[in-house]
Every structure is written in C-alpha cells, then in structure tokens.
Tab-separated table of C-alpha atoms in Angstrom:
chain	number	residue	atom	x	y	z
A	1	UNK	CA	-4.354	3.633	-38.673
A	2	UNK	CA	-6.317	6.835	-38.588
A	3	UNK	CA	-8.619	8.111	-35.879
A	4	UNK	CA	-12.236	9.205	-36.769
A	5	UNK	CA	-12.912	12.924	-35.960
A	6	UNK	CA	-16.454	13.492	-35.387
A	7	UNK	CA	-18.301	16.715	-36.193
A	8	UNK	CA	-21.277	18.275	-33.783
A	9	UNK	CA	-22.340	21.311	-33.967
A	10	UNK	CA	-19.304	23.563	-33.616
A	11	UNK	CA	-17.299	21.166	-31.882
A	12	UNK	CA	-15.290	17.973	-33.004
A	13	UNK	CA	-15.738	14.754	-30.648
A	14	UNK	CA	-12.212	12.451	-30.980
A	15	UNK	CA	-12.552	9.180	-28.695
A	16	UNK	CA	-9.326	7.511	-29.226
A	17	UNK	CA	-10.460	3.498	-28.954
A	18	UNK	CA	-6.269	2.257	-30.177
A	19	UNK	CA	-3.481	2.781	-27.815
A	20	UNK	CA	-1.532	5.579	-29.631
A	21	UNK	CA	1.931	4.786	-31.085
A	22	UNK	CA	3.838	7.595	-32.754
A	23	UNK	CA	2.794	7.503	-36.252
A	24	UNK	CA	-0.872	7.185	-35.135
A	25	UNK	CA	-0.049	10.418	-32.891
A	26	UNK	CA	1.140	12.353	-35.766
A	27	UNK	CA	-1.330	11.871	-38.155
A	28	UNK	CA	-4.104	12.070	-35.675
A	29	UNK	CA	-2.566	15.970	-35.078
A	30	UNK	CA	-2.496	16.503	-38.595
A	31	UNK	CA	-6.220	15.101	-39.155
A	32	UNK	CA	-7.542	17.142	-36.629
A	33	UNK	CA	-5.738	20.454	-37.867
A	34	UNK	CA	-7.377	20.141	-41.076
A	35	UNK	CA	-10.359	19.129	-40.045
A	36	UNK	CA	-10.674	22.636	-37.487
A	37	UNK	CA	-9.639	24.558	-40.341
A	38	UNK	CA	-12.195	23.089	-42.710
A	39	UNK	CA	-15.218	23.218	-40.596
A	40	UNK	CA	-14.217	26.387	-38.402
A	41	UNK	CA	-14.698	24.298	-35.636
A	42	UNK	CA	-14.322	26.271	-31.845
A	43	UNK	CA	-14.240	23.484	-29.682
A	44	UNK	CA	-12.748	19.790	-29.785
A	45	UNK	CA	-12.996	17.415	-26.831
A	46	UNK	CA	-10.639	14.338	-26.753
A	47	UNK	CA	-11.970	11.363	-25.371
A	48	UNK	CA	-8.659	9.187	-23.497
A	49	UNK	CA	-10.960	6.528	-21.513
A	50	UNK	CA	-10.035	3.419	-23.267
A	51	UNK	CA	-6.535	4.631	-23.556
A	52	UNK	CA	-4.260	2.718	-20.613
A	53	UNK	CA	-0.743	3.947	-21.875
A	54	UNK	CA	0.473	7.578	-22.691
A	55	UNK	CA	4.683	7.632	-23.026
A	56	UNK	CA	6.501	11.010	-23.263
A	57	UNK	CA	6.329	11.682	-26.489
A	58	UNK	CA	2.677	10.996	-27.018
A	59	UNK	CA	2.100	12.964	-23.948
A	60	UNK	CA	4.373	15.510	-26.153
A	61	UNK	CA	2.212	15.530	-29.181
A	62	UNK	CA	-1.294	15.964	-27.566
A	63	UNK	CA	0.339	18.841	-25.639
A	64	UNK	CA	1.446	20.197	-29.296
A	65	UNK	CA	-1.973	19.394	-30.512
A	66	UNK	CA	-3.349	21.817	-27.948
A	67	UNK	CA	-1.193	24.387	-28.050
A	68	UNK	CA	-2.249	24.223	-32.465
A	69	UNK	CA	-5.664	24.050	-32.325
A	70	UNK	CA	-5.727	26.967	-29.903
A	71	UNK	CA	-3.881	28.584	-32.495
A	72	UNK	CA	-6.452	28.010	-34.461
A	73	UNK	CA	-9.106	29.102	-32.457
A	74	UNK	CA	-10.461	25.851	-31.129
A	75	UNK	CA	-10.616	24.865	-27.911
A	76	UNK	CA	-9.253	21.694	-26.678
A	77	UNK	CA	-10.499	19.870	-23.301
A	78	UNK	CA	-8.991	15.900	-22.649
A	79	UNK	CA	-11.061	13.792	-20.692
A	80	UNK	CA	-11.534	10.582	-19.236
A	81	UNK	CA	-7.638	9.964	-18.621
A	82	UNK	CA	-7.522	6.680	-16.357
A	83	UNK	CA	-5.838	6.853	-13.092
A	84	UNK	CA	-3.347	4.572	-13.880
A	85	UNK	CA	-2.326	6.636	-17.095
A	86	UNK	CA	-2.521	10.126	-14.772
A	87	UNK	CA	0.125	8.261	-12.348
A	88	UNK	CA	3.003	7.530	-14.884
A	89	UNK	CA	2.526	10.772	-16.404
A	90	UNK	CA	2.817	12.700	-13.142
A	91	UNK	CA	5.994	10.008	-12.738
A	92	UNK	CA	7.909	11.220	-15.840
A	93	UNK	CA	7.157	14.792	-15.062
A	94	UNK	CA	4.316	15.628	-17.442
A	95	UNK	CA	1.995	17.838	-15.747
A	96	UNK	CA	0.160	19.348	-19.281
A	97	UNK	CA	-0.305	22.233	-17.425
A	98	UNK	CA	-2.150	24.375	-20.088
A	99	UNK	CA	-4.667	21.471	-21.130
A	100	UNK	CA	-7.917	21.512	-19.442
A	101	UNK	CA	-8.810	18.688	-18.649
A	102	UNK	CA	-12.519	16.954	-17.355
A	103	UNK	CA	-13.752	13.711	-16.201
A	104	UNK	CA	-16.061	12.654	-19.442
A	105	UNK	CA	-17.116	13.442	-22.422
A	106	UNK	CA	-20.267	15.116	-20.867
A	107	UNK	CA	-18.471	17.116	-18.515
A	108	UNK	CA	-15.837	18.101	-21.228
A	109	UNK	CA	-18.776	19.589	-23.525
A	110	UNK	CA	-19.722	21.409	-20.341
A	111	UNK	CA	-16.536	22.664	-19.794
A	112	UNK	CA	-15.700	24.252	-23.715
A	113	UNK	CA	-19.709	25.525	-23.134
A	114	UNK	CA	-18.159	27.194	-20.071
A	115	UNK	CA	-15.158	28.512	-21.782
A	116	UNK	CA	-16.454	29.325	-24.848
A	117	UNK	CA	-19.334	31.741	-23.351
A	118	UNK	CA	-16.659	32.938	-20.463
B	1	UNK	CA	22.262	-39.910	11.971
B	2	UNK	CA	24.661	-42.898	13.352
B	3	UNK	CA	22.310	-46.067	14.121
B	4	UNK	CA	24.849	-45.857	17.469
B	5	UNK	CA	23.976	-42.636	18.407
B	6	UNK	CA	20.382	-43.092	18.524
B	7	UNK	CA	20.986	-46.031	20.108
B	8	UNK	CA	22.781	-44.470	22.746
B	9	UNK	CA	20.632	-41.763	23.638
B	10	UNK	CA	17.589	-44.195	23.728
B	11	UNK	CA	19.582	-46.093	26.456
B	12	UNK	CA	20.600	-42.922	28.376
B	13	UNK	CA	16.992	-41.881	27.549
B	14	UNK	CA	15.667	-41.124	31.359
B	15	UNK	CA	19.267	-39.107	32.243
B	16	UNK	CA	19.161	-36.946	29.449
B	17	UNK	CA	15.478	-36.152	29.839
B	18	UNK	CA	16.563	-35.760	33.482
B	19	UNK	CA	19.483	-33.695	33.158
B	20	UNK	CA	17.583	-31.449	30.471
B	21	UNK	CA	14.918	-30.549	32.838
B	22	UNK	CA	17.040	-29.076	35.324
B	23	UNK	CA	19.067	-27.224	32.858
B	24	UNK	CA	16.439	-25.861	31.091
B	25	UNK	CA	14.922	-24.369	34.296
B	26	UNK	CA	18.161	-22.885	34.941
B	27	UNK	CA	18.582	-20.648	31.273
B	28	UNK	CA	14.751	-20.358	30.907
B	29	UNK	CA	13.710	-16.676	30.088
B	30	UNK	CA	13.095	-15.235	33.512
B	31	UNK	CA	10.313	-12.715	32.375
B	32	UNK	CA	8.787	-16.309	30.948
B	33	UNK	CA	9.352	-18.268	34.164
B	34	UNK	CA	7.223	-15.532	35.939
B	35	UNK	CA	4.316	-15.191	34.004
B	36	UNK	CA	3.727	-19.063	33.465
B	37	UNK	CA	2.868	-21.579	36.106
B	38	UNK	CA	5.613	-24.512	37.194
B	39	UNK	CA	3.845	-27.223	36.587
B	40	UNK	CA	2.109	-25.693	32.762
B	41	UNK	CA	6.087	-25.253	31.844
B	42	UNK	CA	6.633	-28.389	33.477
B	43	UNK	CA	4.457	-30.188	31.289
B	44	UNK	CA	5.988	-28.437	28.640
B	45	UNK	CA	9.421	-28.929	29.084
B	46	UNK	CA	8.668	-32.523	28.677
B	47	UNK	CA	6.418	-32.801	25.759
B	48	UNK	CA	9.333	-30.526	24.009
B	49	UNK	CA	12.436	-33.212	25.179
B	50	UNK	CA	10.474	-36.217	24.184
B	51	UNK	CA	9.336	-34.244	20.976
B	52	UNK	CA	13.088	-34.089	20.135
B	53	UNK	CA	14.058	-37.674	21.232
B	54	UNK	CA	11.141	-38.570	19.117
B	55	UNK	CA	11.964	-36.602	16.283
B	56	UNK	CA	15.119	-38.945	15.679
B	57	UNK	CA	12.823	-42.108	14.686
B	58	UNK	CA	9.984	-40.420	12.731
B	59	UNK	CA	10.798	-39.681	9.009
B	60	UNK	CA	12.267	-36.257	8.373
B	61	UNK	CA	8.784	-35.296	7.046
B	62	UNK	CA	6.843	-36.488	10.334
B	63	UNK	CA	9.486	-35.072	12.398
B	64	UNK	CA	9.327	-31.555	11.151
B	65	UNK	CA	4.953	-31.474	10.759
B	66	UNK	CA	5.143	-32.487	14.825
B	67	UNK	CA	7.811	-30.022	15.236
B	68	UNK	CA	6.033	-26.939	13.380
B	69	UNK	CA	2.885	-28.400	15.474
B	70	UNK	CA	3.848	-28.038	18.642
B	71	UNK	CA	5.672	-24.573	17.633
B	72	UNK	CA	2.430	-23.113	16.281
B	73	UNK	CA	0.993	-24.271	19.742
B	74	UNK	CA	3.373	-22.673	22.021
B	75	UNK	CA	3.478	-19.329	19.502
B	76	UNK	CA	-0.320	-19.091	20.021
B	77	UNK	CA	0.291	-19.300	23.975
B	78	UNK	CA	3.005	-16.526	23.628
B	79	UNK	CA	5.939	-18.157	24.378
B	80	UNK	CA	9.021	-16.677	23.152
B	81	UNK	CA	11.190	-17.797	20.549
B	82	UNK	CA	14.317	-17.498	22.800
B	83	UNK	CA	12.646	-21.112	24.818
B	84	UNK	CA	13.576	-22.588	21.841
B	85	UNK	CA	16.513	-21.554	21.134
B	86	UNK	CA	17.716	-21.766	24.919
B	87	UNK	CA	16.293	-25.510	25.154
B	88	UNK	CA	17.690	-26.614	22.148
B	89	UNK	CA	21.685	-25.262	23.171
B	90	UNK	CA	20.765	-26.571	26.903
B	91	UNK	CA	20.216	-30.062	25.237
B	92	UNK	CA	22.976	-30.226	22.878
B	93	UNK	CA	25.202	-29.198	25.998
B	94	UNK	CA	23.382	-32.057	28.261
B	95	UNK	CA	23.787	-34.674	25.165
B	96	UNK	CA	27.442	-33.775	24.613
B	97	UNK	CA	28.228	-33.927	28.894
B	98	UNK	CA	26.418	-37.552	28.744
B	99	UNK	CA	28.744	-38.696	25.862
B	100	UNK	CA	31.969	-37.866	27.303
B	101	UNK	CA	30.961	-39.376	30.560
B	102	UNK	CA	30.909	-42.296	28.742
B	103	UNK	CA	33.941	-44.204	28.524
B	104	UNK	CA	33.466	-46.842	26.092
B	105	UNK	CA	33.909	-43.873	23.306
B	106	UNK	CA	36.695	-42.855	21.713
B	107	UNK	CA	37.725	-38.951	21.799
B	108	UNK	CA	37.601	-39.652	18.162
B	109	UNK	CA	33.804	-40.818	17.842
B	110	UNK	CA	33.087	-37.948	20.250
B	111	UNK	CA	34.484	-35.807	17.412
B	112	UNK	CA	32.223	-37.357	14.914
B	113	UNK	CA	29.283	-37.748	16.886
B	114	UNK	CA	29.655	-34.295	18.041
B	115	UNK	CA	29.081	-33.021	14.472
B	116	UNK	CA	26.382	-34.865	13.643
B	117	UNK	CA	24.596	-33.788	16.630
B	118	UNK	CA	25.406	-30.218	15.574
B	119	UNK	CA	23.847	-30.707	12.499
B	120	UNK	CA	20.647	-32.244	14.256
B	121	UNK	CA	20.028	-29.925	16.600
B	122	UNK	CA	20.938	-26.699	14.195
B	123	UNK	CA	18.090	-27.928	11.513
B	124	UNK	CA	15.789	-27.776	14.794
B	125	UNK	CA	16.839	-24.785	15.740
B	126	UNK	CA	16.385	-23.420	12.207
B	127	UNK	CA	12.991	-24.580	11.325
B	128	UNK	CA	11.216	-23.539	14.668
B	129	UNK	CA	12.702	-19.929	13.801
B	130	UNK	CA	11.658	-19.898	10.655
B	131	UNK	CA	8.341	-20.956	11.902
B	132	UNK	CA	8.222	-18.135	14.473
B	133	UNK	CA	9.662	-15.447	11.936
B	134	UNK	CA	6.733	-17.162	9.589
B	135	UNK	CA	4.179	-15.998	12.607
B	136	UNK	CA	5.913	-12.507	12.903
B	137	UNK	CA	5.938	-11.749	9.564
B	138	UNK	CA	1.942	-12.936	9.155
B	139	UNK	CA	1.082	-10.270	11.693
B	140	UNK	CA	2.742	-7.945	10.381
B	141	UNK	CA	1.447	-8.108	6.925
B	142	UNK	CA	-2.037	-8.473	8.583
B	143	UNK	CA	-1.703	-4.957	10.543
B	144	UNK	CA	-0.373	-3.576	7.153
B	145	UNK	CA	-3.311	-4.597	5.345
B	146	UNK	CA	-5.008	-2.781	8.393
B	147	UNK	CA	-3.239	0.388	7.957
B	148	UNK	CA	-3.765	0.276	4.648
B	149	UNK	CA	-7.627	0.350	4.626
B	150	UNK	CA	-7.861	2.758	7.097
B	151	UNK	CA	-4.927	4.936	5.409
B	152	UNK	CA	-7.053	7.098	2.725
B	153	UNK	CA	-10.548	6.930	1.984
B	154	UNK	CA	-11.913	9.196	-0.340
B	155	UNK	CA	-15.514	10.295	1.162
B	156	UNK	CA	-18.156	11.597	-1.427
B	157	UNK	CA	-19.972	14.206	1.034
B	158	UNK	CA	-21.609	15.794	-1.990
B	159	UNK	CA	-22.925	14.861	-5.325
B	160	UNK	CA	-19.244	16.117	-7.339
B	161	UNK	CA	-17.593	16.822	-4.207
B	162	UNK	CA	-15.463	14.869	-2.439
B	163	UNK	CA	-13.037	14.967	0.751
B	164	UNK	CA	-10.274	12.713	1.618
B	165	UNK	CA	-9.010	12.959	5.043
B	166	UNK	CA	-5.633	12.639	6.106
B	167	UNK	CA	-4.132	11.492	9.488
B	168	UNK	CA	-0.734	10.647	10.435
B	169	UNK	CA	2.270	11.029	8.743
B	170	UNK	CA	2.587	10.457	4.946
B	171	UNK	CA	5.662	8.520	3.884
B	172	UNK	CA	6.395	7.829	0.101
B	173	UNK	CA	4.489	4.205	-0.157
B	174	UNK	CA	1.327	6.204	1.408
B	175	UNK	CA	1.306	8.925	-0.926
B	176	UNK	CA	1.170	6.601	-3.652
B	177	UNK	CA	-1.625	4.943	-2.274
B	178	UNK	CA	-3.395	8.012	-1.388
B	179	UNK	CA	-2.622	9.012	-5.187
B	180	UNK	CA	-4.203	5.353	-6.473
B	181	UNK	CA	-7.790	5.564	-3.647
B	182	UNK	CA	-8.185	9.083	-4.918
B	183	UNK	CA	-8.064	8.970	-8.158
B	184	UNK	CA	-10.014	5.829	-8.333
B	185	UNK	CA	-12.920	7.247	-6.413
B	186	UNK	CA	-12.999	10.268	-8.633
B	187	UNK	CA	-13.648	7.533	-11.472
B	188	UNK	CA	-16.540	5.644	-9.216
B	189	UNK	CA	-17.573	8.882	-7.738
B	190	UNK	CA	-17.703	11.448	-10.613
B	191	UNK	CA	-16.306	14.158	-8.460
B	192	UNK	CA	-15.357	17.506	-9.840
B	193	UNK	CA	-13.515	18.836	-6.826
B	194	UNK	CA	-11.940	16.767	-4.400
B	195	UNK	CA	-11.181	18.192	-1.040
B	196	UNK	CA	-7.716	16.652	0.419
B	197	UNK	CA	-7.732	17.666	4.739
B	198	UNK	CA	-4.376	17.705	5.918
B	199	UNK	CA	-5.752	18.770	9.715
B	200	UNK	CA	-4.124	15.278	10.609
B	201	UNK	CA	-1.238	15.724	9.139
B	202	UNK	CA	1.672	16.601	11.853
B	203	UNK	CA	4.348	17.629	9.625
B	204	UNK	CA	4.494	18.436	6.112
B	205	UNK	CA	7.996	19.025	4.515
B	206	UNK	CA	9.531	19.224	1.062
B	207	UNK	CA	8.740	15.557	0.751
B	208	UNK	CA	5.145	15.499	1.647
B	209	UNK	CA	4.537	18.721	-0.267
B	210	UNK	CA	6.165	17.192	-3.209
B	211	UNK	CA	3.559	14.304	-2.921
B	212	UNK	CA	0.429	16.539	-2.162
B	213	UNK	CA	1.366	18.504	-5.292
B	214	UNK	CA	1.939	15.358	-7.378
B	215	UNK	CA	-1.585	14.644	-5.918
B	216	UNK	CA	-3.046	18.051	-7.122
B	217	UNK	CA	-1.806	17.473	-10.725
B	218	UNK	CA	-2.845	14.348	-11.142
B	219	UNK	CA	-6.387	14.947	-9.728
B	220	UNK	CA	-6.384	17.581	-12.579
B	221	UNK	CA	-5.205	15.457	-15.329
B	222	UNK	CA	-8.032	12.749	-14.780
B	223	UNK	CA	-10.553	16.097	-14.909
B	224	UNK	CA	-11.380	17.071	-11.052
B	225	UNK	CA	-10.275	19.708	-9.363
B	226	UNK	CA	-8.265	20.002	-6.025
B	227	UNK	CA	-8.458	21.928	-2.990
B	228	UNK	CA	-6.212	21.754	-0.274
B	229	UNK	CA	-7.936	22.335	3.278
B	230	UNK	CA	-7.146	21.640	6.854
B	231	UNK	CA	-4.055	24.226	6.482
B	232	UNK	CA	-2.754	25.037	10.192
B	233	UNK	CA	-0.780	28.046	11.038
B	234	UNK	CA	2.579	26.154	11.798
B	235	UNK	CA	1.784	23.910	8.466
B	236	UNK	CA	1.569	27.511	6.375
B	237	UNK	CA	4.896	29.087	8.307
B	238	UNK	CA	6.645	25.512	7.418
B	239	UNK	CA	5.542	25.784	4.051
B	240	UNK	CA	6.824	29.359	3.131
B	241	UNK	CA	10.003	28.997	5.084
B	242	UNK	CA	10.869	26.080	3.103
B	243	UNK	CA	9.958	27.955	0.231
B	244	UNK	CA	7.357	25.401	-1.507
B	245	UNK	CA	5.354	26.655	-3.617
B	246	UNK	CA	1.640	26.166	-3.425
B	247	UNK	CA	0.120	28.792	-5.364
B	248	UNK	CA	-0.952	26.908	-8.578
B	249	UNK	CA	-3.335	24.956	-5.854
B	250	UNK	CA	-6.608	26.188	-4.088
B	251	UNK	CA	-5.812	26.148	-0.932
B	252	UNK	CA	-8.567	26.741	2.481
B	253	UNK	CA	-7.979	27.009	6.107
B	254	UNK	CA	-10.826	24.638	7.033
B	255	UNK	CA	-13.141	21.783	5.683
B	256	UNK	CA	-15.579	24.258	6.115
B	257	UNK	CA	-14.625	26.762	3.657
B	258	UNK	CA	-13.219	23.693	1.135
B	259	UNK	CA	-16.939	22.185	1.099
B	260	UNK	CA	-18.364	26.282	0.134
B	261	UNK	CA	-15.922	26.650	-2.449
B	262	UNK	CA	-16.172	23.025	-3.610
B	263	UNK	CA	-19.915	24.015	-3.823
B	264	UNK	CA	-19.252	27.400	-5.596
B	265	UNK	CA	-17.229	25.633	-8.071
B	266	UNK	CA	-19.895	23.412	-9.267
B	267	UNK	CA	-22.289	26.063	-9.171
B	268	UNK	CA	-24.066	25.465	-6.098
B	269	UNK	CA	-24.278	27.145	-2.885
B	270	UNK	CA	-25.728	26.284	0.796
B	271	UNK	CA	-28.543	28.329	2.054
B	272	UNK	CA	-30.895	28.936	4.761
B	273	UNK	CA	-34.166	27.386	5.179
B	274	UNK	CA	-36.690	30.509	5.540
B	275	UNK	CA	-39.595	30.135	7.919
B	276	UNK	CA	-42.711	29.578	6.439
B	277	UNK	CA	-44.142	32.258	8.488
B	278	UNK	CA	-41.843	34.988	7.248
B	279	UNK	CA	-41.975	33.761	3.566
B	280	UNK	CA	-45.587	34.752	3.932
B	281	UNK	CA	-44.938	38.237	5.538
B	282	UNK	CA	-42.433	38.980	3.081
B	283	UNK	CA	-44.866	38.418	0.087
C-alpha cells in the first residue's frame, strides 16, 4: 500500500486516507524523501484528518520523517490530527515537540507560507 | 412460607397490626416524627403493615411491584430509609413476641417458623433498600450530568480565538473532560489560539499543572495554539516553588491581555474608533 504524494507548486500535499501500519509508515518516509529530493520541494504538509489511530512507533516515524525532510530542506507542518488521536498520544508521552503542527490543510499552507518567508 | 404461618398471622391479624403500631411509634426516627403530622404517619403506618400482611398472599411478582410502589411514594415525600428498616425489625420483633405467646407451638416450630420469617422479612428489607439506593444513586448521576455540562465550555469570543473558563477545582476525570470539550470545539470552532482562564481555579499543584500542560500539548498537536491566562500571584509563587515548569507555554496575567495576544497572533489587533470630526481635521 503506498500513499500518493502530491506536487503544488513548491510544496508536496500528503493526505493519508488508510490508517498507517508499519510497513505503510516506512515506505511512505521513503516515498516522500525521494520525492523532496527529486522535485526540490521546500515545503510538505501532511494531511492526518481521516486518520483515528497513531501508536508509538508510527508516532516515531512521522517524527523521523520530520526531522529528514528538514534535513533536506523541506518544511514539514501535520494537520488535521483528531482529538481523539491528540489524547492517546499525549497518553503515551508523545508530545512531537519539534513538528508544527495546524488545524487544516489551509491553515497548514498558511503556516509553511509563514515560515518559509520568516 | 408455611400455609400455618400465614394462617396464623391472618388470625392474630388485628394484634399484630395493633401491637406494630405502637412499636413503631416508639423506634420511629425522631427528626421524622417532628417534621410529619400524627395522623399523615398514622395513615402510613397502616397502609405499610397491611402492605406487608398483604404481601404474603400476592405472588412474589405482585408483592414486590406494590412494595417498590409504595417505596417510590414515600421516597418522593422524603421519608427516610431508616422507617423502613426500623418498621420492618419492629415487626419481625412484634411477630416473633405473638408466636411465643402462643402455646399451642412447639419451641421447635418456633425455631422453624422463626427462620422463615427471617427470610421474609430480610428480602423486604433488601428490596426497599435497593430501591432507595436505586433513588440515591439516580440523583446522583443526574447532578453529575449537571456538573458535567457546566464543567468546561469552550467559548469562541473571536473568529480563531477561543477561551475556556475554568472554575473550581480540577480533579483527574475533569481534566480529561476539559481535554475532550476543548479539543472538540477547536475542531467545530476552527480556533487558532485557545485561551484556557484559570482565575477560578483555587489551587493548582503538580497534579493540575501536569493536566494543564497535557492540555497545552495537545491543543498544539491538533494545530491551535494555547495561552494560559487568569494567572494570580499566589497561583505563580505555587508554581515556581514547586518547581513546574511552564515556560514552553504562553502564559498572561489576565483575559485581557490573553484576548490581545490571541489577536496579535492571528494577525489582528483592537483599535479605537476615531471621531468623524477629527478624521476630518486630521486630513
């Protein structure tokens, strides 16, 4: 199962529609690595809203994910993470606490615009 | 139950009923026999005897929907569970005092009979408490439910902006719920920055901290922002002598200054209305 990466403009748009299991996770990271580095892309905005479950280690990878594409010289923001998903993650611990985050996709291209020029 | 039992206290009917009407005067509650009139807990008294000396011919079903009847009556009228209780021991006492007055039994049958009274009266006993508890228990779940509304409501004051008041003390089952109504109403409201007031709040230790900061995080993961305002003097010595650390959070010392940095955050900013007069002079 792969997860389409959209390109616009400068940016890539992910909206993950599958609840993530590990393998999904992994190549997902690898897909979008390749796809920064092969369109220069400086900004990526994941989409979570139709995700309801994040566990520890997916939570782990989408922090890796982040850390790499900043690497890279994109700029990650997640949005749209549902309440109920916030609530277990603040449970086990996992505050993401270098990931910006925003409430949609709209506000999430606002927010790389904002970063970006800042 | 023995067909000679019931037989018996048919026939001694009008002395039990009697004798249970004077006892029961004697152990009844005396806050209770105060507040109600005689003859009211006259009347009563009597519906409740011949309620029991009834129950013994109904059906076990009959018996215990006339029981939980009259129960529900009495616990809308307020009276207290310990009439119940009190009248039922008072009648086993007045049952048992009737039988060994009689001398055509046998210490023997007394023995028997005894326990099968026991049993009789104890199921009585049991299923008007368990109606009462039933009552207690339905109140308090409806002033939870109460509490519960008014224990967190997120307010949208601003388009993006957001304030949540808190009064009273916040205990582990609130915080969650305060976590749940606030992070919801970012959802319906599309706030960016969500003001939590903790002017209401009377104390706030390691354990309340802990929550508000859970609070904070998770307002950040679902993509809003969160200031903390309402911050008293005694609330900011308490929270540096404990040593909690609050300094990843915005934090204000009133609603006031939370709404103009909300505001400043989302690129906005409240201004004065000039006078159309000194507009004009000023061109």
């Amino acid at each position: 199962m792969r997860i389409p990466i959209l390109k616009l403009h400068k940016y890539l748009l992910i909206s993950v529609q599958v609840e993530l299991d590990d393998q999904t996770a992994l190549q997902f990271q690898e897909d979008l690595l390749n796809k920064i580095h092969q369109e220069g892309s400086i900004g990526v905005v994941i989409d979570l809203t139709s995700v309801e479950m994040i566990d520890s280690y997916i939570a782990k990878v989408l922090g890796d994910v982040v850390e790499m594409s900043n690497l890279m010289g994109a700029k990650v923001v997640l949005t749209g993470i549902q309440p109920a998903v916030a609530i277990t993650l603040i449970d086990m611990g996992i505050m993401l606490n270098e990931v910006p985050t925003a409430l949609d996709l709209e506000q999430g291209l606002e927010k790389l615009q904002q970063e970006l020029e800042g | 139950m023995q067909p000679s039992i019931v037989e018996m206290i048919y026939t001694q009917k009008q002395d039990i009923i009697s004798d249970w009407l004077s006892e029961i005067n004697n152990v009844m509650p005396s806050g209770l026999a105060k507040k109600i009139p005689n003859e009211a807990s006259d009347e009563t008294n009597k519906k409740f005897v011949e309620l029991i000396i009834e129950s013994l011919e109904l059906t076990e079903e009959a018996a215990t929907e006339k029981l939980n009847e009259f129960a529900q009556h009495l616990i809308y009228l307020g009276w207290p569970l310990s009439y119940f209780t009190q009248g039922m021991q008072a009648f086993r006492r007045v049952l048992l005092e009737t039988m060994s007055s009689m001398e055509s039994i046998s210490s023997k049958k007394v023995f028997e009979t005894f326990y099968e009274i026991e049993t009789w009266v104890d199921s009585i006993i049991n299923q008007i408490a368990d109606e009462y508890s039933g009552s207690w228990e339905s109140t308090i779940h409806l002033q939870r439910m109460a509490l519960k509304e008014l224990s967190a409501p997120l307010i949208p004051v601003f388009e993006k902006v957001s304030v949540m008041p808190l009064v009273g003390t916040i205990d582990t089952e609130r915080a969650k719920l305060i976590m749940e109504n606030v992070l919801d109403g970012i959802i319906e409201h599309r706030s960016q920055v969500v003001l939590i007031d903790i002017t209401g709040v009377p104390v706030v230790d390691t354990m309340v901290a802990h929550h508000l900061i859970q609070t904070a995080e998770a307002i950040r993961l679902v993509g809003a922002e969160c200031i903390l305002v309402g911050i008293r003097p005694e609330i900011a010595q308490t929270i540096v002598n404990l040593g909690i650390d609050l300094s990843k959070f915005r934090t204000k010392s009133s609603l006031r200054r939370g709404v103009e940095t909300g505001l400043e955050l989302t690129q906005r900013k409240i201004i004065k209305i000039e006078n159309d007069d000194e507009r004009i002079d000023s061109r």
